[in-house]
PDB file of C-alpha atoms in Angstrom:
ATOM      1  CA  MET A 271      22.126  -7.083   9.907  1.00  0.00           C
ATOM      2  CA  ALA A 272      19.321  -5.044  11.423  1.00  0.00           C
ATOM      3  CA  ASP A 273      15.738  -6.275  11.529  1.00  0.00           C
ATOM      4  CA  TYR A 274      13.874  -4.402   8.784  1.00  0.00           C
ATOM      5  CA  ARG A 275      10.501  -6.085   9.147  1.00  0.00           C
ATOM      6  CA  PHE A 276       9.057  -2.785  10.381  1.00  0.00           C
ATOM      7  CA  ALA A 277      11.006  -0.023   8.704  1.00  0.00           C
ATOM      8  CA  ALA A 278      11.297   3.494  10.075  1.00  0.00           C
ATOM      9  CA  PRO A 279       8.012   5.401   9.675  1.00  0.00           C
ATOM     10  CA  LYS A 280       9.789   8.700   8.928  1.00  0.00           C
ATOM     11  CA  SER A 281      11.536   7.368   5.809  1.00  0.00           C
ATOM     12  CA  TYR A 282       8.391   5.473   4.743  1.00  0.00           C
ATOM     13  CA  HIS A 283       6.458   8.723   4.882  1.00  0.00           C
ATOM     14  CA  GLY A 284       9.369  10.582   3.252  1.00  0.00           C
ATOM     15  CA  LEU A 285       8.980   8.356   0.202  1.00  0.00           C
ATOM     16  CA  PHE A 286       5.231   7.946  -0.117  1.00  0.00           C
ATOM     17  CA  ARG A 287       4.318  11.579   0.491  1.00  0.00           C
ATOM     18  CA  HIS A 288       5.423  12.108  -3.114  1.00  0.00           C
ATOM     19  CA  TYR A 289       2.665   9.781  -4.351  1.00  0.00           C
ATOM     20  CA  GLN A 290      -0.266  12.030  -3.429  1.00  0.00           C
ATOM     21  CA  SER A 291      -1.069  13.217  -6.961  1.00  0.00           C
ATOM     22  CA  TYR A 292      -0.945   9.603  -8.138  1.00  0.00           C
ATOM     23  CA  TYR A 293      -3.271   8.476  -5.339  1.00  0.00           C
ATOM     24  CA  GLU A 294      -5.724  11.265  -6.135  1.00  0.00           C
ATOM     25  CA  ARG A 295      -5.884  10.358  -9.824  1.00  0.00           C
ATOM     26  CA  LEU A 296      -6.126   6.635  -9.062  1.00  0.00           C
ATOM     27  CA  LEU A 297      -9.026   7.171  -6.667  1.00  0.00           C
ATOM     28  CA  ALA A 298     -10.784   9.412  -9.176  1.00  0.00           C
ATOM     29  CA  ILE A 299     -10.518   6.657 -11.794  1.00  0.00           C
ATOM     30  CA  ILE A 300     -11.818   4.036  -9.355  1.00  0.00           C
ATOM     31  CA  ALA A 301     -14.721   6.257  -8.300  1.00  0.00           C
ATOM     32  CA  ASP A 302     -15.672   7.048 -11.895  1.00  0.00           C
ATOM     33  CA  ALA A 303     -15.435   3.418 -13.019  1.00  0.00           C
ATOM     34  CA  THR A 304     -17.533   2.045 -10.168  1.00  0.00           C
ATOM     35  CA  GLU A 305     -19.732   4.975  -9.110  1.00  0.00           C
ATOM     36  CA  LEU A 306     -18.302   4.333  -5.663  1.00  0.00           C
ATOM     37  CA  LYS A 307     -20.095   6.303  -2.923  1.00  0.00           C
ATOM     38  CA  PRO A 308     -18.811   4.892   0.367  1.00  0.00           C
ATOM     39  CA  SER A 309     -19.902   6.106   3.771  1.00  0.00           C
ATOM     40  CA  TYR A 310     -17.576   4.092   6.052  1.00  0.00           C
ATOM     41  CA  ILE A 311     -14.112   3.294   4.647  1.00  0.00           C
ATOM     42  CA  LEU A 312     -11.319   1.124   6.033  1.00  0.00           C
ATOM     43  CA  ASP A 313      -7.750   1.410   4.739  1.00  0.00           C
ATOM     44  CA  LEU A 314      -6.381  -2.006   5.706  1.00  0.00           C
ATOM     45  CA  ALA A 315      -2.582  -2.149   6.223  1.00  0.00           C
ATOM     46  CA  CYS A 316      -2.459   1.641   6.058  1.00  0.00           C
ATOM     47  CA  GLY A 317       1.213   2.196   6.950  1.00  0.00           C
ATOM     48  CA  THR A 318       1.816   5.832   7.924  1.00  0.00           C
ATOM     49  CA  GLY A 319      -1.477   6.949   6.434  1.00  0.00           C
ATOM     50  CA  GLU A 320      -0.576   8.624   3.141  1.00  0.00           C
ATOM     51  CA  PHE A 321      -3.199   6.676   1.204  1.00  0.00           C
ATOM     52  CA  THR A 322      -5.656   6.993   4.116  1.00  0.00           C
ATOM     53  CA  ASN A 323      -5.336  10.764   3.878  1.00  0.00           C
ATOM     54  CA  ALA A 324      -5.940  10.591   0.127  1.00  0.00           C
ATOM     55  CA  LEU A 325      -9.095   8.555   0.770  1.00  0.00           C
ATOM     56  CA  SER A 326     -10.304  11.168   3.223  1.00  0.00           C
ATOM     57  CA  ARG A 327      -9.773  13.961   0.723  1.00  0.00           C
ATOM     58  CA  ARG A 328     -11.457  12.075  -2.115  1.00  0.00           C
ATOM     59  CA  PHE A 329     -14.435  10.891  -0.042  1.00  0.00           C
ATOM     60  CA  SER A 330     -14.738  13.906   2.227  1.00  0.00           C
ATOM     61  CA  LYS A 331     -18.214  12.999   3.494  1.00  0.00           C
ATOM     62  CA  SER A 332     -17.186   9.469   4.472  1.00  0.00           C
ATOM     63  CA  LYS A 333     -15.922   8.115   7.762  1.00  0.00           C
ATOM     64  CA  VAL A 334     -12.326   6.909   7.187  1.00  0.00           C
ATOM     65  CA  LEU A 335     -10.314   4.496   9.351  1.00  0.00           C
ATOM     66  CA  GLY A 336      -6.799   3.120   9.001  1.00  0.00           C
ATOM     67  CA  LEU A 337      -5.576  -0.180  10.451  1.00  0.00           C
ATOM     68  CA  ASP A 338      -1.987  -1.443  10.622  1.00  0.00           C
ATOM     69  CA  ILE A 339       0.010  -3.970  12.625  1.00  0.00           C
ATOM     70  CA  SER A 340       2.817  -1.480  13.421  1.00  0.00           C
ATOM     71  CA  SER A 341       2.231   0.807  16.403  1.00  0.00           C
ATOM     72  CA  GLN A 342       5.130   3.017  15.217  1.00  0.00           C
ATOM     73  CA  PHE A 343       3.460   3.559  11.862  1.00  0.00           C
ATOM     74  CA  ILE A 344       0.084   4.249  13.461  1.00  0.00           C
ATOM     75  CA  ASP A 345       1.568   6.755  15.916  1.00  0.00           C
ATOM     76  CA  PHE A 346       3.111   8.577  12.953  1.00  0.00           C
ATOM     77  CA  ALA A 347      -0.180   8.427  11.031  1.00  0.00           C
ATOM     78  CA  LYS A 348      -2.108   9.888  13.967  1.00  0.00           C
ATOM     79  CA  ALA A 349       0.337  12.791  14.190  1.00  0.00           C
ATOM     80  CA  ASN A 350       0.089  13.536  10.460  1.00  0.00           C
ATOM     81  CA  LYS A 351      -3.526  12.868   9.541  1.00  0.00           C
ATOM     82  CA  ALA A 352      -5.240  15.110   6.999  1.00  0.00           C
ATOM     83  CA  ASN A 353      -8.184  15.853   9.268  1.00  0.00           C
ATOM     84  CA  LEU A 354      -9.259  15.149  12.820  1.00  0.00           C
ATOM     85  CA  GLU A 355     -12.077  12.819  11.750  1.00  0.00           C
ATOM     86  CA  ILE A 356      -9.724  10.048  10.533  1.00  0.00           C
ATOM     87  CA  GLU A 357      -9.232   7.266  13.077  1.00  0.00           C
ATOM     88  CA  PHE A 358      -6.226   4.925  13.221  1.00  0.00           C
ATOM     89  CA  TYR A 359      -5.973   1.566  15.002  1.00  0.00           C
ATOM     90  CA  VAL A 360      -3.236  -0.990  15.692  1.00  0.00           C
ATOM     91  CA  ALA A 361      -4.136  -4.646  15.064  1.00  0.00           C
ATOM     92  CA  PRO A 362      -3.127  -7.562  12.828  1.00  0.00           C
ATOM     93  CA  ALA A 363      -5.235  -7.788   9.677  1.00  0.00           C
ATOM     94  CA  ASP A 364      -6.610 -11.235  10.534  1.00  0.00           C
ATOM     95  CA  THR A 365      -8.223  -9.880  13.727  1.00  0.00           C
ATOM     96  CA  LEU A 366     -10.427  -7.549  11.682  1.00  0.00           C
ATOM     97  CA  PRO A 367     -13.581  -9.766  11.828  1.00  0.00           C
ATOM     98  CA  GLY A 368     -13.588  -9.488  15.630  1.00  0.00           C
ATOM     99  CA  LEU A 369     -13.217  -5.713  15.865  1.00  0.00           C
ATOM    100  CA  PRO A 370     -16.431  -4.034  17.081  1.00  0.00           C
ATOM    101  CA  TRP A 371     -16.602  -1.401  14.323  1.00  0.00           C
ATOM    102  CA  ALA A 372     -16.000  -3.893  11.455  1.00  0.00           C
ATOM    103  CA  ARG A 373     -19.757  -4.348  10.933  1.00  0.00           C
ATOM    104  CA  ASN A 374     -20.053  -0.649  10.058  1.00  0.00           C
ATOM    105  CA  VAL A 375     -17.520  -0.734   7.203  1.00  0.00           C
ATOM    106  CA  ASP A 376     -19.019  -0.629   3.712  1.00  0.00           C
ATOM    107  CA  THR A 377     -15.802  -0.213   1.693  1.00  0.00           C
ATOM    108  CA  ILE A 378     -12.310  -1.664   2.269  1.00  0.00           C
ATOM    109  CA  PHE A 379      -9.166  -0.573   0.445  1.00  0.00           C
ATOM    110  CA  ILE A 380      -6.064  -2.794   0.606  1.00  0.00           C
ATOM    111  CA  LYS A 381      -3.130  -1.177  -1.210  1.00  0.00           C
ATOM    112  CA  GLY A 382       0.068  -3.130  -1.839  1.00  0.00           C
ATOM    113  CA  ALA A 383      -0.359  -5.512   1.061  1.00  0.00           C
ATOM    114  CA  TYR A 384      -3.038  -8.167   0.547  1.00  0.00           C
ATOM    115  CA  HIS A 385      -0.547 -10.766  -0.642  1.00  0.00           C
ATOM    116  CA  LEU A 386       0.977 -10.607   2.858  1.00  0.00           C
ATOM    117  CA  PHE A 387      -2.124 -11.851   4.671  1.00  0.00           C
ATOM    118  CA  GLU A 388      -4.596 -13.186   2.113  1.00  0.00           C
ATOM    119  CA  THR A 389      -4.175 -16.749   3.428  1.00  0.00           C
ATOM    120  CA  ALA A 390      -5.147 -15.635   6.931  1.00  0.00           C
ATOM    121  CA  LEU A 391      -7.889 -13.312   5.670  1.00  0.00           C
ATOM    122  CA  PRO A 392      -9.318 -14.749   2.418  1.00  0.00           C
ATOM    123  CA  LEU A 393     -12.035 -12.911   0.535  1.00  0.00           C
ATOM    124  CA  GLU A 394     -14.588 -15.469   1.721  1.00  0.00           C
ATOM    125  CA  VAL A 395     -14.278 -14.033   5.242  1.00  0.00           C
ATOM    126  CA  PHE A 396     -15.778 -10.763   4.034  1.00  0.00           C
ATOM    127  CA  THR A 397     -19.012 -12.489   3.010  1.00  0.00           C
ATOM    128  CA  LYS A 398     -19.781 -13.458   6.634  1.00  0.00           C
ATOM    129  CA  PRO A 399     -22.254 -11.686   8.972  1.00  0.00           C
ATOM    130  CA  GLN A 400     -19.493  -9.699  10.713  1.00  0.00           C
ATOM    131  CA  PHE A 401     -19.320  -7.606   7.542  1.00  0.00           C
ATOM    132  CA  GLN A 402     -23.059  -7.197   7.044  1.00  0.00           C
ATOM    133  CA  ASN A 403     -22.729  -3.681   5.595  1.00  0.00           C
ATOM    134  CA  LEU A 404     -19.734  -4.371   3.355  1.00  0.00           C
ATOM    135  CA  ARG A 405     -20.387  -3.513  -0.293  1.00  0.00           C
ATOM    136  CA  CYS A 406     -16.958  -3.253  -1.897  1.00  0.00           C
ATOM    137  CA  ILE A 407     -13.326  -4.351  -1.460  1.00  0.00           C
ATOM    138  CA  VAL A 408     -10.641  -2.670  -3.561  1.00  0.00           C
ATOM    139  CA  VAL A 409      -7.370  -4.629  -3.740  1.00  0.00           C
ATOM    140  CA  ILE A 410      -4.568  -2.536  -5.262  1.00  0.00           C
ATOM    141  CA  GLU A 411      -1.279  -4.184  -6.281  1.00  0.00           C
ATOM    142  CA  LYS A 412       1.763  -2.985  -8.178  1.00  0.00           C
ATOM    143  CA  LEU A 413       2.401  -4.387 -11.661  1.00  0.00           C
ATOM    144  CA  GLN A 414       5.670  -5.964 -12.801  1.00  0.00           C
ATOM    145  CA  ARG A 415       6.956  -3.135 -14.984  1.00  0.00           C
ATOM    146  CA  SER A 416       6.286  -0.740 -12.139  1.00  0.00           C
ATOM    147  CA  LEU A 417       8.318  -2.853  -9.723  1.00  0.00           C
ATOM    148  CA  GLU A 418      11.170  -2.974 -12.210  1.00  0.00           C
ATOM    149  CA  SER A 419      11.241   0.816 -12.567  1.00  0.00           C
ATOM    150  CA  TYR A 420      12.495   1.194  -8.977  1.00  0.00           C
ATOM    151  CA  PRO A 421      16.326   1.318  -8.935  1.00  0.00           C
ATOM    152  CA  VAL A 422      17.742  -0.970  -6.238  1.00  0.00           C
ATOM    153  CA  PRO A 423      20.990  -2.898  -5.546  1.00  0.00           C
ATOM    154  CA  LYS A 424      21.677  -6.103  -7.514  1.00  0.00           C
ATOM    155  CA  THR A 425      20.684  -8.497  -4.726  1.00  0.00           C
ATOM    156  CA  ALA A 426      17.336  -6.740  -4.380  1.00  0.00           C
ATOM    157  CA  THR A 427      16.832  -6.949  -8.153  1.00  0.00           C
ATOM    158  CA  MET A 428      17.223 -10.732  -7.989  1.00  0.00           C
ATOM    159  CA  ASN A 429      14.902 -10.935  -4.982  1.00  0.00           C
ATOM    160  CA  ARG A 430      12.346  -8.882  -6.845  1.00  0.00           C
ATOM    161  CA  ARG A 431      12.453 -11.279  -9.809  1.00  0.00           C
ATOM    162  CA  LYS A 432      11.564 -14.102  -7.426  1.00  0.00           C
ATOM    163  CA  TYR A 433       8.729 -11.976  -6.080  1.00  0.00           C
ATOM    164  CA  VAL A 434       7.396 -11.440  -9.590  1.00  0.00           C
ATOM    165  CA  SER A 435       7.915 -15.063 -10.647  1.00  0.00           C
ATOM    166  CA  ASN A 436       5.952 -16.214  -7.603  1.00  0.00           C
ATOM    167  CA  ASP A 437       3.150 -13.988  -8.908  1.00  0.00           C
ATOM    168  CA  LEU A 438       2.350 -12.725  -5.432  1.00  0.00           C
ATOM    169  CA  SER A 439       1.067  -9.297  -6.341  1.00  0.00           C
ATOM    170  CA  MET A 440      -0.099  -9.597  -9.927  1.00  0.00           C
ATOM    171  CA  ARG A 441      -2.531 -12.490  -9.877  1.00  0.00           C
ATOM    172  CA  ARG A 442      -6.305 -12.035  -9.932  1.00  0.00           C
ATOM    173  CA  LEU A 443      -7.621 -13.264  -6.623  1.00  0.00           C
ATOM    174  CA  SER A 444     -10.292 -15.955  -6.623  1.00  0.00           C
ATOM    175  CA  VAL A 445     -13.839 -14.607  -6.409  1.00  0.00           C
ATOM    176  CA  PRO A 446     -16.243 -16.158  -3.880  1.00  0.00           C
ATOM    177  CA  PRO A 447     -19.781 -17.085  -5.015  1.00  0.00           C
ATOM    178  CA  GLY A 448     -22.058 -14.075  -5.252  1.00  0.00           C
ATOM    179  CA  VAL A 449     -19.158 -11.626  -5.584  1.00  0.00           C
ATOM    180  CA  SER A 450     -18.478  -9.814  -8.874  1.00  0.00           C
ATOM    181  CA  ASN A 451     -15.125  -8.395  -9.907  1.00  0.00           C
ATOM    182  CA  THR A 452     -14.030  -5.366 -11.946  1.00  0.00           C
ATOM    183  CA  SER A 453     -10.372  -4.724 -12.817  1.00  0.00           C
ATOM    184  CA  ILE A 454      -8.774  -1.448 -13.852  1.00  0.00           C
ATOM    185  CA  SER A 455      -5.177  -0.242 -13.955  1.00  0.00           C
ATOM    186  CA  PHE A 456      -3.455   3.119 -13.960  1.00  0.00           C
ATOM    187  CA  GLY A 457       0.171   4.189 -14.316  1.00  0.00           C
ATOM    188  CA  GLN A 458       1.994   7.495 -13.933  1.00  0.00           C
ATOM    189  CA  VAL A 459       5.606   8.670 -13.700  1.00  0.00           C
ATOM    190  CA  ILE A 460       6.466   9.982 -10.232  1.00  0.00           C
ATOM    191  CA  ALA A 461       9.518  12.182  -9.615  1.00  0.00           C
ATOM    192  CA  ILE A 462      10.995  11.573  -6.168  1.00  0.00           C
ATOM    193  CA  PRO A 463      13.822  13.666  -4.676  1.00  0.00           C
ATOM    194  CA  ALA A 464      16.850  11.377  -4.579  1.00  0.00           C
ATOM    195  CA  GLU A 465      17.459  12.102  -0.901  1.00  0.00           C
ATOM    196  CA  ASP A 466      14.036  10.753   0.070  1.00  0.00           C
ATOM    197  CA  TYR A 467      14.218   7.773  -2.278  1.00  0.00           C
ATOM    198  CA  PHE A 468      17.685   6.677  -1.145  1.00  0.00           C
ATOM    199  CA  GLU A 469      16.785   7.033   2.528  1.00  0.00           C
ATOM    200  CA  ALA A 470      13.832   4.711   1.944  1.00  0.00           C
ATOM    201  CA  VAL A 471      16.117   2.218   0.186  1.00  0.00           C
ATOM    202  CA  ARG A 472      18.693   2.505   2.975  1.00  0.00           C
ATOM    203  CA  GLN A 473      15.964   1.717   5.504  1.00  0.00           C
ATOM    204  CA  ARG A 474      14.850  -1.306   3.408  1.00  0.00           C
ATOM    205  CA  GLN A 475      11.299  -0.037   2.960  1.00  0.00           C
ATOM    206  CA  PHE A 476      10.602  -2.737   0.339  1.00  0.00           C
ATOM    207  CA  SER A 477      10.627  -6.365   1.452  1.00  0.00           C
ATOM    208  CA  TYR A 478      12.971  -7.439  -1.362  1.00  0.00           C
ATOM    209  CA  LEU A 479      15.632  -5.133   0.134  1.00  0.00           C
ATOM    210  CA  HIS A 480      15.771  -6.909   3.501  1.00  0.00           C
ATOM    211  CA  SER A 481      18.527  -9.358   2.505  1.00  0.00           C
ATOM    212  CA  VAL A 482      20.834  -6.693   1.026  1.00  0.00           C
ATOM    213  CA  GLU A 483      24.017  -6.571   3.102  1.00  0.00           C
ATOM    214  CA  ASP A 484      25.222  -3.218   4.423  1.00  0.00           C
ATOM    215  CA  VAL A 485      28.429  -3.351   2.346  1.00  0.00           C
ATOM    216  CA  GLU A 486      26.490  -3.771  -0.907  1.00  0.00           C
ATOM    217  CA  MET A 487      23.976  -1.121   0.122  1.00  0.00           C
ATOM    218  CA  ASP A 488      26.653   1.445   0.980  1.00  0.00           C
ATOM    219  CA  SER A 489      28.503   0.793  -2.281  1.00  0.00           C
ATOM    220  CA  TRP A 490      25.321   1.156  -4.341  1.00  0.00           C
ATOM    221  CA  LEU A 491      24.368   4.391  -2.612  1.00  0.00           C
ATOM    222  CA  ARG A 492      27.834   5.848  -3.297  1.00  0.00           C
ATOM    223  CA  GLU A 493      27.482   4.976  -6.988  1.00  0.00           C
ATOM    224  CA  HIS A 494      24.260   6.999  -7.118  1.00  0.00           C
ATOM    225  CA  SER A 495      25.356   9.860  -4.865  1.00  0.00           C
ATOM    226  CA  SER A 496      25.195  12.411  -7.692  1.00  0.00           C
ATOM    227  CA  ASP A 497      21.569  11.621  -8.588  1.00  0.00           C
ATOM    228  CA  GLN A 498      19.135  14.444  -7.872  1.00  0.00           C
ATOM    229  CA  VAL A 499      15.772  12.978  -8.842  1.00  0.00           C
ATOM    230  CA  ILE A 500      14.533   9.388  -9.166  1.00  0.00           C
ATOM    231  CA  ARG A 501      11.721   8.823 -11.639  1.00  0.00           C
ATOM    232  CA  ILE A 502       9.709   5.673 -11.235  1.00  0.00           C
ATOM    233  CA  PHE A 503       6.664   4.441 -13.131  1.00  0.00           C
ATOM    234  CA  GLU A 504       3.982   3.730 -10.573  1.00  0.00           C
ATOM    235  CA  GLU A 505       1.372   1.384 -12.035  1.00  0.00           C
ATOM    236  CA  ASN A 506      -1.184  -0.627 -10.123  1.00  0.00           C
ATOM    237  CA  VAL A 507      -3.973  -3.005 -10.974  1.00  0.00           C
ATOM    238  CA  CYS A 508      -7.135  -2.502  -8.934  1.00  0.00           C
ATOM    239  CA  ASN A 509      -9.330  -5.524  -8.427  1.00  0.00           C
ATOM    240  CA  ILE A 510     -12.685  -4.217  -7.236  1.00  0.00           C
ATOM    241  CA  TYR A 511     -14.903  -6.823  -5.564  1.00  0.00           C
ATOM    242  CA  HIS A 512     -18.602  -6.028  -5.294  1.00  0.00           C
ATOM    243  CA  MET A 513     -20.009  -7.946  -2.369  1.00  0.00           C
TER     244      MET A 513
END
C-alpha cells in the first residue's frame, strides 16, 4: 500500500475549496463572540491554505502567515494564495518557538490538527517569552456527529470510531494558569461534488482512511459511482484561549 502520510495537495484542495462559505461564517461567529481584532495571524498546520485564505479575507488588515510540515502543500498554497501579502513557511509545528517571526504573532489558529502535535507543543509553551505579543489561540476541532457524516469504507468507519473513542479531537484542552477559555461551536451542511469528494477519499486525505486496502477502496468507490453530490454536516468546536 502507498504511503498516505502526506496526501496529494491537489485532491486536498479539491475537497476543502468547497468549505469556503463555512469558513467565512465560522470566522464571523468567532470574531463576533470574542471581538477579535488581530494584527498578526498564524495559521498553524495550514495544509494547502484554504483556511489561511479565509483568514486573510476576514481580517483583511492583518498580516497572515501559514505554516505546515509538508513542502508539497506549502508550494501549492503559495501558488494559490488569495493575495500576495500572505506568507507561507515549511517547518514542523514544534519548531515554532524558535522561528524569528514567532514573537510578532498575536493570534494563532489551529484547525483540525492540534491533536497531532499537542504533546510536543502544549499550550504552556505559548505563555513563554518567545510569544510575548500573543493574545489569543483558537483551536478548532471537528465534532463526532460531523465526523460520522462523512461517507467512507467500512474499515475507515471502524478506525474513525477508535478515533472518537480515544477522544482525540473533542476534548477540552487543559488551560494553563492565567489563560481563560471560551468555547463556541458551529455546524452547516456542505454540498461537495462527488468527483472531488471521492478523489479525496481515494487519496486517503483523512488519517482514518490510511489502513483501507486498495481492493476495499475500489469496491466502495464502484458502489457509489452513481452519486453526484455528497452532503456532509461540518461542525466544529472552537476553543478560544485568551493569553
